[in-house]
Amino acid sequence: MENLPKKVRSKKLSTRVDLTAMVSVSFLLIIFFMVTIELAKPKAIDFNLPDNEWTYRGTHISCGPDVTRIVTILLDDNNKIITYSGLLFTPIVDPKVLNYGKNGIRQELFDRRKNITEYSTAIGKPKNGPIVIIKPSKKSNFKNLVDILDEMAIANIDTYAIVSDFTPEESKLLALK
């Protein structure tokens, strides 16, 4: 019996599977999807709306913003800026043509912010600053819009809006100046 061939036993392979790589890949996928979901969320800018109460020539009215706080900036071609305060048919500060820079629109925004803040403090609403309405015309370029937004940041104007529609009076004003 000694000459009988020995039984060859097959080697048993390990039944354990190394999951280290799979765990790493799954964590990477989880992080990837979390980041893409966060980036896909729509981003909104905080927009401070004005109060619904305002005073006009001593009369308290509860239907819209304080017109004394409104500053309108019209952007036209050739770097032309026309600005006025209040409403165009009853302006607090008459329309004037300005240019970009420190002695132009920036100085006007600083002056208007100072006057409006002093007025708001006098009537008991110290946190009410100017409301700037930016109206770029079809002739203005994108650079002018970016420049005026830079001026808003420099002048520390918190509440402003970009509006695309012009009143007929504003269109006439742009054609005149």
Coordinates of N, CA and C in Angstrom, one line a residue:
M1 N 0.8 -1.2 0.0 CA 0.0 0.0 0.0 C 0.9 1.2 0.0
E2 N 2.0 1.0 0.1 CA 2.9 2.2 0.1 C 3.0 2.8 -1.2
N3 N 2.8 2.1 -2.2 CA 3.0 2.6 -3.6 C 1.8 3.3 -4.1
L4 N 0.8 3.3 -3.4 CA -0.4 4.0 -3.9 C -0.1 5.5 -4.0
P5 N -0.6 6.1 -5.1 CA -0.4 7.5 -5.2 C -1.2 8.3 -4.1
K6 N -0.6 9.3 -3.6 CA -1.2 10.1 -2.6 C -2.3 10.9 -3.2
K7 N -3.3 11.1 -2.4 CA -4.4 12.0 -2.9 C -4.0 13.4 -2.9
V8 N -4.2 14.0 -4.0 CA -3.8 15.4 -4.1 C -5.0 16.3 -3.6
R9 N -4.8 17.0 -2.6 CA -5.8 17.9 -2.1 C -5.7 19.2 -2.8
S10 N -6.9 19.7 -3.2 CA -6.9 21.0 -3.8 C -6.8 22.1 -2.7
K11 N -6.1 23.1 -3.1 CA -5.9 24.2 -2.1 C -7.2 25.0 -2.0
K12 N -7.7 25.2 -0.8 CA -8.9 26.0 -0.6 C -8.5 27.4 -0.6
L13 N -9.2 28.2 -1.5 CA -9.0 29.6 -1.5 C -9.8 30.3 -0.4
S14 N -9.3 31.4 0.0 CA -10.0 32.1 1.1 C -11.3 32.6 0.6
T15 N -12.3 32.5 1.4 CA -13.7 33.0 1.0 C -13.9 34.4 1.4
R16 N -13.0 35.0 2.1 CA -13.1 36.4 2.5 C -12.8 37.3 1.3
V17 N -13.6 38.3 1.1 CA -13.4 39.3 0.0 C -13.0 40.6 0.7
D18 N -12.0 41.2 0.1 CA -11.4 42.4 0.7 C -12.3 43.6 0.1
L19 N -13.1 44.2 1.0 CA -14.0 45.3 0.6 C -13.4 46.7 0.7
T20 N -12.2 46.8 1.0 CA -11.6 48.1 1.3 C -11.8 49.1 0.1
A21 N -11.5 48.6 -1.1 CA -11.6 49.4 -2.3 C -13.0 49.8 -2.6
M22 N -13.9 48.9 -2.3 CA -15.4 49.1 -2.6 C -15.9 50.2 -1.6
V23 N -15.5 50.2 -0.4 CA -15.9 51.2 0.6 C -15.3 52.5 0.2
S24 N -14.1 52.6 -0.3 CA -13.5 53.9 -0.7 C -14.3 54.4 -1.9
V25 N -14.6 53.6 -2.8 CA -15.3 54.1 -4.0 C -16.7 54.5 -3.6
S26 N -17.4 53.8 -2.7 CA -18.7 54.2 -2.3 C -18.7 55.6 -1.6
F27 N -17.7 55.8 -0.7 CA -17.6 57.1 -0.1 C -17.3 58.2 -1.1
L28 N -16.5 57.9 -2.0 CA -16.3 59.0 -3.1 C -17.5 59.3 -3.9
L29 N -18.3 58.3 -4.2 CA -19.6 58.5 -4.9 C -20.6 59.3 -4.0
I30 N -20.7 59.0 -2.7 CA -21.5 59.7 -1.8 C -21.1 61.2 -1.8
I31 N -19.9 61.4 -1.6 CA -19.4 62.8 -1.6 C -19.6 63.5 -2.9
F32 N -19.4 62.8 -4.0 CA -19.7 63.4 -5.3 C -21.1 63.8 -5.5
F33 N -22.0 62.9 -5.1 CA -23.5 63.3 -5.3 C -23.9 64.3 -4.3
M34 N -23.3 64.4 -3.1 CA -23.7 65.4 -2.2 C -23.3 66.8 -2.7
V35 N -22.1 66.8 -3.2 CA -21.5 68.1 -3.8 C -22.4 68.6 -5.0
T36 N -22.7 67.6 -5.9 CA -23.4 68.0 -7.1 C -24.8 68.4 -6.8
I37 N -25.5 67.8 -5.8 CA -26.8 68.2 -5.4 C -26.7 69.6 -4.8
E38 N -25.7 69.9 -4.0 CA -25.6 71.2 -3.3 C -25.3 72.3 -4.4
L39 N -24.5 72.0 -5.4 CA -24.3 73.0 -6.5 C -25.4 73.1 -7.4
A40 N -26.3 72.2 -7.5 CA -27.5 72.2 -8.4 C -28.6 73.1 -7.8
K41 N -28.6 73.3 -6.5 CA -29.6 74.1 -5.8 C -29.6 75.5 -6.4
P42 N -30.7 76.1 -6.7 CA -30.7 77.5 -7.2 C -30.3 78.5 -6.1
K43 N -29.5 79.4 -6.5 CA -28.9 80.4 -5.6 C -29.8 81.7 -5.8
A44 N -30.2 82.3 -4.7 CA -31.0 83.5 -4.7 C -30.2 84.6 -3.9
I45 N -30.4 85.8 -4.4 CA -29.9 86.9 -3.7 C -30.9 87.5 -2.7
D46 N -30.5 87.8 -1.5 CA -31.4 88.4 -0.6 C -31.8 89.8 -1.1
F47 N -33.1 90.0 -1.2 CA -33.6 91.3 -1.7 C -34.4 91.9 -0.6
N48 N -33.9 93.0 -0.1 CA -34.7 93.7 1.0 C -35.7 94.6 0.3
L49 N -37.0 94.3 0.6 CA -38.0 95.1 0.1 C -38.3 96.3 1.0
P50 N -38.7 97.4 0.4 CA -39.0 98.6 1.2 C -40.3 98.4 2.0
D51 N -40.4 99.3 3.0 CA -41.6 99.3 3.8 C -42.8 99.7 3.0
N52 N -44.0 99.3 3.5 CA -45.3 99.7 2.8 C -45.8 101.0 3.3
E53 N -45.1 101.7 4.1 CA -45.6 102.9 4.6 C -44.6 104.0 4.3
W54 N -45.1 105.2 3.8 CA -44.2 106.3 3.4 C -44.9 107.6 3.7
T55 N -44.1 108.6 3.7 CA -44.6 110.0 3.9 C -44.3 110.8 2.7
Y56 N -45.4 111.6 2.2 CA -45.2 112.5 1.1 C -45.7 113.8 1.5
R57 N -44.8 114.8 1.6 CA -45.1 116.2 1.9 C -45.9 116.2 3.2
G58 N -45.5 115.5 4.2 CA -46.1 115.5 5.5 C -47.3 114.6 5.7
T59 N -47.8 114.0 4.6 CA -48.9 113.1 4.7 C -48.5 111.7 4.8
H60 N -49.0 110.9 5.8 CA -48.6 109.5 5.9 C -49.4 108.7 5.0
I61 N -48.8 107.9 4.1 CA -49.5 107.0 3.2 C -49.0 105.6 3.4
S62 N -49.9 104.7 3.3 CA -49.6 103.2 3.6 C -49.8 102.4 2.3
C63 N -49.1 102.7 1.3 CA -49.3 101.9 0.0 C -48.1 101.6 -0.7
G64 N -46.9 102.1 -0.4 CA -45.7 101.9 -1.2 C -44.5 102.3 -0.4
P65 N -43.4 102.3 -1.1 CA -42.1 102.7 -0.4 C -42.0 104.2 -0.2
D66 N -41.2 104.6 0.6 CA -40.9 106.0 0.8 C -40.2 106.5 -0.4
V67 N -40.9 107.4 -1.2 CA -40.3 107.9 -2.4 C -39.1 108.7 -2.2
T68 N -38.9 109.2 -1.0 CA -37.7 110.0 -0.7 C -36.5 109.1 -0.7
R69 N -36.6 107.8 -0.6 CA -35.5 106.9 -0.6 C -35.1 106.4 -2.0
I70 N -36.0 106.6 -3.0 CA -35.8 106.1 -4.3 C -34.8 106.9 -5.1
V71 N -33.7 106.2 -5.7 CA -32.8 106.9 -6.6 C -32.8 106.0 -7.8
T72 N -33.0 106.7 -9.0 CA -33.1 105.9 -10.2 C -31.9 106.3 -11.1
I73 N -31.2 105.2 -11.6 CA -30.1 105.4 -12.5 C -30.4 104.8 -13.8
L74 N -30.3 105.7 -14.8 CA -30.5 105.3 -16.2 C -29.2 105.2 -16.9
L75 N -28.9 104.0 -17.5 CA -27.6 103.8 -18.2 C -27.9 103.8 -19.7
D76 N -27.1 104.6 -20.4 CA -27.3 104.8 -21.8 C -26.0 104.5 -22.5
D77 N -25.9 104.7 -23.8 CA -24.7 104.4 -24.6 C -23.6 105.5 -24.3
N78 N -22.4 105.2 -24.7 CA -21.3 106.1 -24.5 C -21.0 106.4 -23.1
N79 N -21.2 105.5 -22.2 CA -20.9 105.6 -20.8 C -21.7 106.7 -20.1
K80 N -22.9 107.0 -20.6 CA -23.7 108.1 -20.1 C -24.6 107.6 -19.0
I81 N -24.7 108.3 -17.9 CA -25.5 108.0 -16.8 C -26.4 109.2 -16.5
I82 N -27.7 108.9 -16.4 CA -28.6 110.0 -15.9 C -29.3 109.5 -14.6
T83 N -29.3 110.3 -13.6 CA -29.8 109.9 -12.3 C -30.7 111.0 -11.8
Y84 N -31.8 110.5 -11.1 CA -32.7 111.4 -10.4 C -33.2 110.7 -9.1
S85 N -33.7 111.5 -8.2 CA -34.2 111.0 -6.9 C -35.7 111.2 -6.8
G86 N -36.4 110.3 -6.2 CA -37.8 110.4 -6.1 C -38.5 109.9 -7.4
L87 N -39.6 110.4 -7.7 CA -40.3 110.0 -8.9 C -40.0 111.1 -10.0
L88 N -40.0 110.7 -11.2 CA -39.6 111.6 -12.3 C -40.6 112.7 -12.5
F89 N -41.9 112.5 -12.2 CA -42.8 113.7 -12.4 C -42.8 114.6 -11.2
T90 N -42.3 114.2 -10.0 CA -42.0 115.0 -8.9 C -40.7 114.7 -8.3
P91 N -39.6 115.0 -9.0 CA -38.3 114.6 -8.5 C -37.8 115.4 -7.2
I92 N -37.2 114.7 -6.3 CA -36.6 115.4 -5.2 C -35.3 116.0 -5.6
V93 N -34.5 115.3 -6.4 CA -33.3 115.8 -7.0 C -33.5 115.7 -8.5
D94 N -33.4 116.8 -9.2 CA -33.7 116.9 -10.7 C -32.7 116.0 -11.4
P95 N -33.1 115.5 -12.6 CA -32.2 114.6 -13.4 C -30.9 115.3 -13.7
K96 N -29.8 114.6 -13.6 CA -28.5 115.1 -14.0 C -27.7 114.0 -14.7
V97 N -26.8 114.5 -15.6 CA -26.0 113.6 -16.3 C -24.7 113.5 -15.6
L98 N -24.2 112.2 -15.4 CA -23.0 112.0 -14.6 C -22.1 111.0 -15.4
N99 N -20.9 110.8 -14.9 CA -20.0 109.8 -15.5 C -19.6 108.8 -14.5
Y100 N -18.9 107.8 -14.9 CA -18.4 106.8 -13.9 C -17.2 107.4 -13.2
G101 N -17.0 106.8 -12.0 CA -15.8 107.2 -11.3 C -16.1 107.9 -10.0
K102 N -15.0 108.3 -9.3 CA -15.1 108.8 -8.0 C -15.8 110.2 -7.9
N103 N -15.6 111.0 -8.9 CA -16.3 112.4 -8.8 C -17.6 112.4 -9.5
G104 N -18.0 111.2 -10.1 CA -19.3 111.2 -10.8 C -20.4 110.5 -10.0
I105 N -20.8 109.3 -10.5 CA -21.8 108.6 -9.9 C -21.5 108.1 -8.4
R106 N -20.3 107.8 -8.2 CA -19.9 107.4 -6.8 C -20.2 108.5 -5.8
Q107 N -19.7 109.7 -6.1 CA -20.0 110.8 -5.2 C -21.5 111.1 -5.0
E108 N -22.2 111.0 -6.1 CA -23.7 111.1 -6.1 C -24.3 110.1 -5.1
L109 N -23.9 108.8 -5.3 CA -24.4 107.8 -4.4 C -24.1 108.0 -3.0
F110 N -22.8 108.4 -2.7 CA -22.4 108.7 -1.3 C -23.3 109.9 -0.7
D111 N -23.5 110.9 -1.5 CA -24.3 112.0 -1.1 C -25.8 111.6 -0.8
R112 N -26.3 110.9 -1.8 CA -27.7 110.5 -1.6 C -27.9 109.5 -0.4
R113 N -26.9 108.6 -0.2 CA -27.0 107.7 0.9 C -27.0 108.5 2.2
K114 N -26.1 109.5 2.3 CA -25.9 110.3 3.5 C -27.2 111.0 3.8
N115 N -27.8 111.7 2.8 CA -29.0 112.5 2.9 C -30.2 111.6 3.3
I116 N -30.3 110.4 2.7 CA -31.5 109.6 2.9 C -31.3 108.9 4.3
T117 N -30.1 108.6 4.7 CA -29.9 108.0 6.1 C -30.2 109.0 7.1
E118 N -29.8 110.3 6.9 CA -30.1 111.4 7.9 C -31.6 111.6 8.0
Y119 N -32.3 111.6 6.8 CA -33.8 111.7 6.8 C -34.4 110.6 7.5
S120 N -34.0 109.3 7.3 CA -34.6 108.2 7.9 C -34.4 108.2 9.4
T121 N -33.2 108.6 9.8 CA -32.9 108.7 11.3 C -33.8 109.7 11.9
A122 N -34.1 110.8 11.2 CA -34.9 111.9 11.7 C -36.3 111.5 11.9
I123 N -36.8 110.6 11.0 CA -38.2 110.1 11.2 C -38.3 108.9 12.0
G124 N -37.2 108.4 12.6 CA -37.3 107.2 13.5 C -37.0 105.9 12.8
K125 N -36.5 105.9 11.6 CA -36.2 104.6 11.0 C -34.7 104.6 10.5
P126 N -33.8 104.5 11.5 CA -32.4 104.7 11.1 C -31.8 103.6 10.2
K127 N -32.4 102.5 10.0 CA -31.8 101.5 9.2 C -32.3 101.5 7.7
N128 N -33.1 102.5 7.4 CA -33.6 102.7 6.0 C -32.7 103.5 5.2
G129 N -32.1 102.8 4.3 CA -31.1 103.5 3.3 C -31.8 103.7 2.0
P130 N -31.0 104.1 1.0 CA -31.6 104.4 -0.3 C -32.0 103.1 -1.0
I131 N -33.0 103.2 -1.9 CA -33.4 102.2 -2.8 C -33.0 102.6 -4.2
V132 N -32.1 101.9 -4.8 CA -31.6 102.3 -6.1 C -32.2 101.4 -7.2
I133 N -32.7 102.1 -8.2 CA -33.3 101.3 -9.3 C -32.4 101.6 -10.5
I134 N -31.8 100.5 -11.0 CA -30.8 100.6 -12.1 C -31.6 100.2 -13.4
K135 N -31.6 101.1 -14.4 CA -32.3 100.8 -15.6 C -31.3 100.9 -16.8
P136 N -30.8 99.8 -17.2 CA -29.9 99.8 -18.4 C -30.7 99.9 -19.7
S137 N -30.4 100.8 -20.6 CA -31.1 100.9 -21.9 C -30.6 99.8 -22.8
K138 N -31.2 99.7 -23.9 CA -30.8 98.7 -24.9 C -29.5 99.1 -25.6
K139 N -29.1 100.4 -25.5 CA -27.9 100.9 -26.1 C -26.7 100.7 -25.1
S140 N -27.0 100.5 -23.8 CA -25.9 100.4 -22.9 C -25.2 99.0 -23.1
N141 N -24.0 99.0 -22.6 CA -23.3 97.7 -22.8 C -23.1 97.0 -21.4
F142 N -22.7 95.7 -21.4 CA -22.6 94.9 -20.2 C -21.6 95.5 -19.3
K143 N -20.5 96.1 -19.8 CA -19.5 96.7 -18.9 C -20.1 97.8 -18.1
N144 N -21.0 98.6 -18.6 CA -21.6 99.7 -17.8 C -22.4 99.1 -16.7
L145 N -23.1 98.0 -16.9 CA -23.9 97.4 -15.9 C -23.0 96.8 -14.8
V146 N -21.9 96.2 -15.1 CA -20.9 95.7 -14.2 C -20.3 96.9 -13.4
D147 N -20.0 97.9 -14.1 CA -19.4 99.1 -13.4 C -20.4 99.7 -12.4
I148 N -21.6 99.8 -12.7 CA -22.6 100.4 -11.8 C -22.8 99.5 -10.6
L149 N -22.7 98.2 -10.8 CA -22.8 97.2 -9.7 C -21.6 97.4 -8.8
D150 N -20.4 97.6 -9.4 CA -19.3 97.9 -8.6 C -19.4 99.2 -7.7
E151 N -20.0 100.2 -8.4 CA -20.3 101.4 -7.6 C -21.2 101.2 -6.5
M152 N -22.2 100.3 -6.6 CA -23.2 100.0 -5.6 C -22.4 99.4 -4.4
A153 N -21.5 98.5 -4.7 CA -20.7 97.9 -3.6 C -19.8 98.9 -2.9
I154 N -19.1 99.7 -3.7 CA -18.2 100.7 -3.2 C -19.0 101.7 -2.3
A155 N -20.2 102.2 -2.7 CA -20.9 103.1 -2.0 C -21.8 102.5 -0.9
N156 N -21.6 101.2 -0.7 CA -22.3 100.4 0.3 C -23.8 100.6 0.3
I157 N -24.4 100.5 -0.9 CA -25.8 100.5 -1.2 C -26.4 99.1 -1.0
D158 N -27.2 98.9 0.0 CA -27.7 97.5 0.2 C -28.9 97.1 -0.6
T159 N -29.8 98.0 -0.9 CA -31.0 97.7 -1.7 C -31.0 98.3 -3.0
Y160 N -30.9 97.5 -4.0 CA -31.0 97.9 -5.4 C -31.6 96.9 -6.3
A161 N -32.1 97.3 -7.4 CA -32.7 96.3 -8.3 C -32.4 96.8 -9.8
I162 N -32.3 95.8 -10.6 CA -32.0 96.0 -12.1 C -33.4 95.8 -12.8
V163 N -33.8 96.9 -13.4 CA -35.1 96.8 -14.1 C -34.9 97.2 -15.5
S164 N -35.6 96.5 -16.4 CA -35.4 96.6 -17.8 C -36.4 97.5 -18.5
D165 N -37.5 97.8 -17.9 CA -38.5 98.6 -18.6 C -38.4 100.1 -18.2
F166 N -38.6 100.9 -19.3 CA -38.5 102.4 -19.1 C -39.9 102.9 -19.3
T167 N -40.1 104.0 -18.5 CA -41.4 104.7 -18.7 C -41.2 105.6 -20.0
P168 N -42.3 106.1 -20.6 CA -42.1 107.0 -21.7 C -41.4 108.3 -21.4
E169 N -41.6 108.7 -20.2 CA -40.9 110.0 -19.7 C -39.4 109.7 -19.6
E170 N -39.0 108.5 -19.1 CA -37.5 108.2 -19.0 C -36.9 108.1 -20.4
S171 N -37.7 107.5 -21.3 CA -37.2 107.4 -22.7 C -36.9 108.7 -23.3
K172 N -37.9 109.7 -23.1 CA -37.7 111.0 -23.6 C -36.5 111.7 -22.9
L173 N -36.3 111.5 -21.6 CA -35.2 112.0 -20.9 C -33.9 111.5 -21.5
L174 N -33.8 110.3 -21.8 CA -32.6 109.7 -22.4 C -32.3 110.3 -23.8
A175 N -33.4 110.6 -24.6 CA -33.2 111.1 -25.9 C -32.8 112.6 -25.8
L176 N -33.2 113.3 -24.8 CA -32.9 114.8 -24.7 C -31.4 115.0 -24.3
K177 N -31.0 114.3 -23.3 CA -29.6 114.5 -22.7 C -28.5 114.1 -23.5

